[in-house]
PDB file of C-alpha atoms in Angstrom:
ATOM      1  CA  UNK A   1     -53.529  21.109 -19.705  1.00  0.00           C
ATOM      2  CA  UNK A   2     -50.195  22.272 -18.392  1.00  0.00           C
ATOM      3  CA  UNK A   3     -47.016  20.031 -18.643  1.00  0.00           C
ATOM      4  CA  UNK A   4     -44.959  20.296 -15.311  1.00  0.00           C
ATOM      5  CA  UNK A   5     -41.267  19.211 -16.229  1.00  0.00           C
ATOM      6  CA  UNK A   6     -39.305  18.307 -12.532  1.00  0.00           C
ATOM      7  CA  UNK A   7     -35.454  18.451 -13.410  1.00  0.00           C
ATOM      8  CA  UNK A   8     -33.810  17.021 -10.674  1.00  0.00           C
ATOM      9  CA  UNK A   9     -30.133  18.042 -10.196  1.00  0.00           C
ATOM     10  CA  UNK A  10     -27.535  15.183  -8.388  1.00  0.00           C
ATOM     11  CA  UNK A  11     -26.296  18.212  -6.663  1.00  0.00           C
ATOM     12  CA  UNK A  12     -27.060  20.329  -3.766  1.00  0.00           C
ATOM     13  CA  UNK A  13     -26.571  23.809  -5.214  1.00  0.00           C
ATOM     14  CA  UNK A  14     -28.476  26.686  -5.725  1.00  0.00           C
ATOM     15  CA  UNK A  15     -25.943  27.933  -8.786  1.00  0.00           C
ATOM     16  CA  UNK A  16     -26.179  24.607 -10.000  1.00  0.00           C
ATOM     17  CA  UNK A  17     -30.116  25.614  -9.895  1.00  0.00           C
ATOM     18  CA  UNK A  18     -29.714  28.641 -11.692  1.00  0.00           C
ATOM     19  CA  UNK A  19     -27.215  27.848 -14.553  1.00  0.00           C
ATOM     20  CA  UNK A  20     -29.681  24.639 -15.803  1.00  0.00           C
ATOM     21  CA  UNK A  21     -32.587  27.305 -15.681  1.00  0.00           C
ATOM     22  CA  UNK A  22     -30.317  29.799 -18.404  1.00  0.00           C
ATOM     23  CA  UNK A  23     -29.064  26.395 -20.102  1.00  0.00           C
ATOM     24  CA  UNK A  24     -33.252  26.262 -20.534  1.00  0.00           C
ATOM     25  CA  UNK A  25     -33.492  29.498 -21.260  1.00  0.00           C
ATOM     26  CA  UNK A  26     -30.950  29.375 -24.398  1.00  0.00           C
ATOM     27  CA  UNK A  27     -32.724  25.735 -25.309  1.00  0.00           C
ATOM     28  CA  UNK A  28     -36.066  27.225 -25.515  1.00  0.00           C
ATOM     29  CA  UNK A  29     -34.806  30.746 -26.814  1.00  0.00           C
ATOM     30  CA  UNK A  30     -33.327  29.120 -29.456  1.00  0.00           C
ATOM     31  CA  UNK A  31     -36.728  27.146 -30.100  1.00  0.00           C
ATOM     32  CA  UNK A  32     -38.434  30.604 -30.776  1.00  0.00           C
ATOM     33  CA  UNK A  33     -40.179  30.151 -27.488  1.00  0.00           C
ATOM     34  CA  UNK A  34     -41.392  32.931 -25.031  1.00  0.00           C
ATOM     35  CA  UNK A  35     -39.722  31.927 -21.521  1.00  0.00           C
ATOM     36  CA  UNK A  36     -40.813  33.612 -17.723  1.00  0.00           C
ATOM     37  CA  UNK A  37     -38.165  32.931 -15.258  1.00  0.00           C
ATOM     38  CA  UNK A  38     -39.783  33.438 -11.805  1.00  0.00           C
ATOM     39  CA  UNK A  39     -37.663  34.156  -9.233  1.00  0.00           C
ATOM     40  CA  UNK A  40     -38.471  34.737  -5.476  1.00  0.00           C
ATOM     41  CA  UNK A  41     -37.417  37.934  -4.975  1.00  0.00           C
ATOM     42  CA  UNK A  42     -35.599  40.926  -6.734  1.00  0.00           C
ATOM     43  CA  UNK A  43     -32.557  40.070  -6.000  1.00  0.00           C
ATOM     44  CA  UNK A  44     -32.687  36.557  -7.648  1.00  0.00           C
ATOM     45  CA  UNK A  45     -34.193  38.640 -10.469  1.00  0.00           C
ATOM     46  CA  UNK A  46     -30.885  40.811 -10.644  1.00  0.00           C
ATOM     47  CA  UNK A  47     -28.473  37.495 -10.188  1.00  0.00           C
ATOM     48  CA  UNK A  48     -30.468  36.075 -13.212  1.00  0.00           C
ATOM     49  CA  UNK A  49     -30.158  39.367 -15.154  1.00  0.00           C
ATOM     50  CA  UNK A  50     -25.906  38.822 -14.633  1.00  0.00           C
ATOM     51  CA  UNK A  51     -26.057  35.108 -15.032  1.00  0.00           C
ATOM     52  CA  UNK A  52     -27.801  34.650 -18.358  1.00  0.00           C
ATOM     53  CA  UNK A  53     -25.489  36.915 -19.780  1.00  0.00           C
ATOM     54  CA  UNK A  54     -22.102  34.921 -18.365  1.00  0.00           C
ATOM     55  CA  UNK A  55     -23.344  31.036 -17.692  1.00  0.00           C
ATOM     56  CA  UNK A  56     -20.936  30.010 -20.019  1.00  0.00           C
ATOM     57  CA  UNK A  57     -18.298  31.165 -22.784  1.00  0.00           C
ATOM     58  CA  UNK A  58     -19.897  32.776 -25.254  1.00  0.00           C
ATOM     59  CA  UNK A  59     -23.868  32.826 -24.079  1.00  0.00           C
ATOM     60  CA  UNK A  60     -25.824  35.535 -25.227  1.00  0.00           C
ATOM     61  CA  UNK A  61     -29.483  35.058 -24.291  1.00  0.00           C
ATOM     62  CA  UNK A  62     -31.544  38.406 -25.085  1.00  0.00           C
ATOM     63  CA  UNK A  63     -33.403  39.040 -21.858  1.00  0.00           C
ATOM     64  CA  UNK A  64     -34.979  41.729 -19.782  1.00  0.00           C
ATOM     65  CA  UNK A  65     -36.417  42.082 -16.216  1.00  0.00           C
ATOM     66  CA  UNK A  66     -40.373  42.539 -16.406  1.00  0.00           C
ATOM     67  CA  UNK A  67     -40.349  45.593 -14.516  1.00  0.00           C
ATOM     68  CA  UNK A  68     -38.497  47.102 -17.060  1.00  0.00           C
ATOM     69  CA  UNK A  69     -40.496  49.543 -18.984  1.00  0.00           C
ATOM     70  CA  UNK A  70     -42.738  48.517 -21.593  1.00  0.00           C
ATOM     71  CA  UNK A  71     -40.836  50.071 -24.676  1.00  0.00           C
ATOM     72  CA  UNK A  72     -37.762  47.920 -23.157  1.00  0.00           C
ATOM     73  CA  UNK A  73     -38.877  44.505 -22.870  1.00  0.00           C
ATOM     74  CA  UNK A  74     -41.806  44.511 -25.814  1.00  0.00           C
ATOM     75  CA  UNK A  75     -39.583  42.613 -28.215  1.00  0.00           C
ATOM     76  CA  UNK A  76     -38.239  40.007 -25.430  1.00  0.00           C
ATOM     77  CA  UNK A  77     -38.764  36.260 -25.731  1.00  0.00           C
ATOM     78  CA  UNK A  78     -37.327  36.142 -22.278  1.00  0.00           C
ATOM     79  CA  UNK A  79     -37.983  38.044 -19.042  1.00  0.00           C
ATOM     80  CA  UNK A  80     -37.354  37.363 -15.656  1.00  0.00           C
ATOM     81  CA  UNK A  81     -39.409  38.396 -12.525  1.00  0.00           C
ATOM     82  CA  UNK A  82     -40.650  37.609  -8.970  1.00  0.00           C
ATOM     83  CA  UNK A  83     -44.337  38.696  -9.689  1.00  0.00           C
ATOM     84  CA  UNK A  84     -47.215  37.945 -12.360  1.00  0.00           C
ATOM     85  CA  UNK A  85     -45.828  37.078 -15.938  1.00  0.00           C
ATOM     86  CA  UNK A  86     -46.958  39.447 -18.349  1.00  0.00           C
ATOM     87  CA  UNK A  87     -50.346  38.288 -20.351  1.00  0.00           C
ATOM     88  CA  UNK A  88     -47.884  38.082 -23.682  1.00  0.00           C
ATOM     89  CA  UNK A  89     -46.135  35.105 -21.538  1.00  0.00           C
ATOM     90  CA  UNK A  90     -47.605  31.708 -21.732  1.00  0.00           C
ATOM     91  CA  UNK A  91     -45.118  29.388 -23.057  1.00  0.00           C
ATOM     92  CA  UNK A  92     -42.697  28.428 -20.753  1.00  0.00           C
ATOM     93  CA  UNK A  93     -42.207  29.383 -17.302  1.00  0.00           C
ATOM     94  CA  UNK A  94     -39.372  28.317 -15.395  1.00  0.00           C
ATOM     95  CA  UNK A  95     -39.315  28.191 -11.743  1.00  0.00           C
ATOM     96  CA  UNK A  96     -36.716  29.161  -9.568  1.00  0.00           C
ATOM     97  CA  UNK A  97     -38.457  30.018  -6.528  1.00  0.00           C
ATOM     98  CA  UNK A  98     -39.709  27.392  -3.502  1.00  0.00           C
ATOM     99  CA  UNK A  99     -43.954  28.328  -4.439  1.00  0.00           C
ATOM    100  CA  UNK A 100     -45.591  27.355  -7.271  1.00  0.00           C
ATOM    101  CA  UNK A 101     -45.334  30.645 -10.373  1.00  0.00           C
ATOM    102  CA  UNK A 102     -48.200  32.566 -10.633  1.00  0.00           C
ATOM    103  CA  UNK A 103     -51.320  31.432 -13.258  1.00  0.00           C
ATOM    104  CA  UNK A 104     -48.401  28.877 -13.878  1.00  0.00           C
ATOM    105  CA  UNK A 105     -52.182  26.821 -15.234  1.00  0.00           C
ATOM    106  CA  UNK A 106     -52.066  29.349 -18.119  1.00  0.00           C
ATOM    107  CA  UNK A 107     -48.739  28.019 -19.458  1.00  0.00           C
ATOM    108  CA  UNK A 108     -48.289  25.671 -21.959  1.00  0.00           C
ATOM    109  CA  UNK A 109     -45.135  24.373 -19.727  1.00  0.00           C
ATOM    110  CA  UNK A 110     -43.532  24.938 -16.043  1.00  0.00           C
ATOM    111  CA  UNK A 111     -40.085  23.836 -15.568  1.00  0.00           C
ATOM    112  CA  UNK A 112     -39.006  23.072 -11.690  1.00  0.00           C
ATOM    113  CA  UNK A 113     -35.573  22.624 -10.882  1.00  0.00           C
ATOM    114  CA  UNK A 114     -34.797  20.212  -7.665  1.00  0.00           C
ATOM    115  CA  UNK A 115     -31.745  19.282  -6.367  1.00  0.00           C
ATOM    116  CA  UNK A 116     -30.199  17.295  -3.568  1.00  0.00           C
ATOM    117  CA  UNK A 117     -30.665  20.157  -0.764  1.00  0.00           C
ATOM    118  CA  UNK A 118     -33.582  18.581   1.936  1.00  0.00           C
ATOM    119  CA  UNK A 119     -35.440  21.773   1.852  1.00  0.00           C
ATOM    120  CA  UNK A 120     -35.344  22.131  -1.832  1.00  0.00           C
ATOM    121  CA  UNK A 121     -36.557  18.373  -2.069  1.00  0.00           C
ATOM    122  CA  UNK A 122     -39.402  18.830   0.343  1.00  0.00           C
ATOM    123  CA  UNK A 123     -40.537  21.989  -1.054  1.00  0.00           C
ATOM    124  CA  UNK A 124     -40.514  20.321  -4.730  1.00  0.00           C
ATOM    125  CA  UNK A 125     -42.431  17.582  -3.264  1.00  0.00           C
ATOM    126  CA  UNK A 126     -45.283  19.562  -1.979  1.00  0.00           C
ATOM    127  CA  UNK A 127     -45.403  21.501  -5.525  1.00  0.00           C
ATOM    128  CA  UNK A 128     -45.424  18.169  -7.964  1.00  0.00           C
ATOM    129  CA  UNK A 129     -48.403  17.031  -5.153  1.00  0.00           C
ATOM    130  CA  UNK A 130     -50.207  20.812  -5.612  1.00  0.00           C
ATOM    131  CA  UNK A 131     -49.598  19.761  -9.266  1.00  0.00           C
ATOM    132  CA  UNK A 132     -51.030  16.468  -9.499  1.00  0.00           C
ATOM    133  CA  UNK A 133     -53.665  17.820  -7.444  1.00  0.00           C
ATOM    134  CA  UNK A 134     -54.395  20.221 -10.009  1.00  0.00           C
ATOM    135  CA  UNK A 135     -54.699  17.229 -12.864  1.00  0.00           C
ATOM    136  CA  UNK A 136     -51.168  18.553 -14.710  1.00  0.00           C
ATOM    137  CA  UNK A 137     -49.578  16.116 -16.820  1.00  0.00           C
ATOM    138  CA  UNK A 138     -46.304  15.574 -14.502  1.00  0.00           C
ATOM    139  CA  UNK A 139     -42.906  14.717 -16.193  1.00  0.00           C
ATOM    140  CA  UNK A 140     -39.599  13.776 -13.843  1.00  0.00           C
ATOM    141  CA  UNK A 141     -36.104  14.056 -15.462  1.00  0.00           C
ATOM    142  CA  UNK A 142     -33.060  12.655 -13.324  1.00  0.00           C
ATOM    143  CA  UNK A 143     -29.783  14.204 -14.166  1.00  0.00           C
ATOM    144  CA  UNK A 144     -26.369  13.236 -13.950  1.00  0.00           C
ATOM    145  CA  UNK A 145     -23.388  15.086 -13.818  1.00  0.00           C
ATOM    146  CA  UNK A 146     -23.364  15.134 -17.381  1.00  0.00           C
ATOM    147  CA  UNK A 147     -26.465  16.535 -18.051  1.00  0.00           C
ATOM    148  CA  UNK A 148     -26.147  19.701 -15.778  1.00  0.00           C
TER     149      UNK A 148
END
């Protein structure tokens, strides 16, 4: 059964958004664990390329994009993309885009990230319901501004 984590952000920003998904990233990275960021497009795929590599002082997160040939990305623990993970994939996929990640049921966890923004909210709302539907074991974590 697949573990749906909801972070939800006290903020209203989609950067906000984006740097908790690479301050996942490194968590999980770190943990040895094989991480799919789904984006909604390629050019959130390119703006998570930059950001993973300059989030904060220091971060180095090994990544590649998974259209980047196969020779490229075959020793990643992280990719990031806007269309079907790659089969090797089925840890951890974090969410960044407003529909639910493709044969996200074939992870072990999904991670949405909700903030303050109305849309965002709604659209989260329909996706924990989809999930529920679906009989995944549902998690909700409330941050503060310290925990961004």
């Amino acid at each position: 059964m697949t573990r749906v984590d909801f972070y939800v952000l006290p903020t209203s920003t989609l950067h906000e958004r984006r740097v908790l998904a690479c301050k996942l990233t490194e968590k999980a990275w770190r943990q040895g664990v094989n991480v799919y960021i789904h984006t909604s497009s390629g050019t959130e795929t390119d703006i998570m390329n930059n950001l993973l590599w300059t989030f904060r002082q220091g971060s180095f997160i090994p990544h590649e994009k998974s259209s980047a040939p196969l020779a490229d990305r075959e020793d990643m623990v992280v990719l990031i993309g806007h269309g079907n993970p790659p089969e090797s994939f089925r840890d951890l996929v974090i969410n960044l885009s407003s529909d639910k990640p493709p044969l996200f049921e074939e992870f072990q966890r999904v991670a949405e990230l909700v903030d303050e923004d109305e849309s965002v909210r709604t659209e989260g709302r329909k996706r924990y319901q989809a999930y529920k539907h679906q009989g995944c074991q549902l998690e909700t974590h409330k941050l503060d501004e310290n925990q961004r």
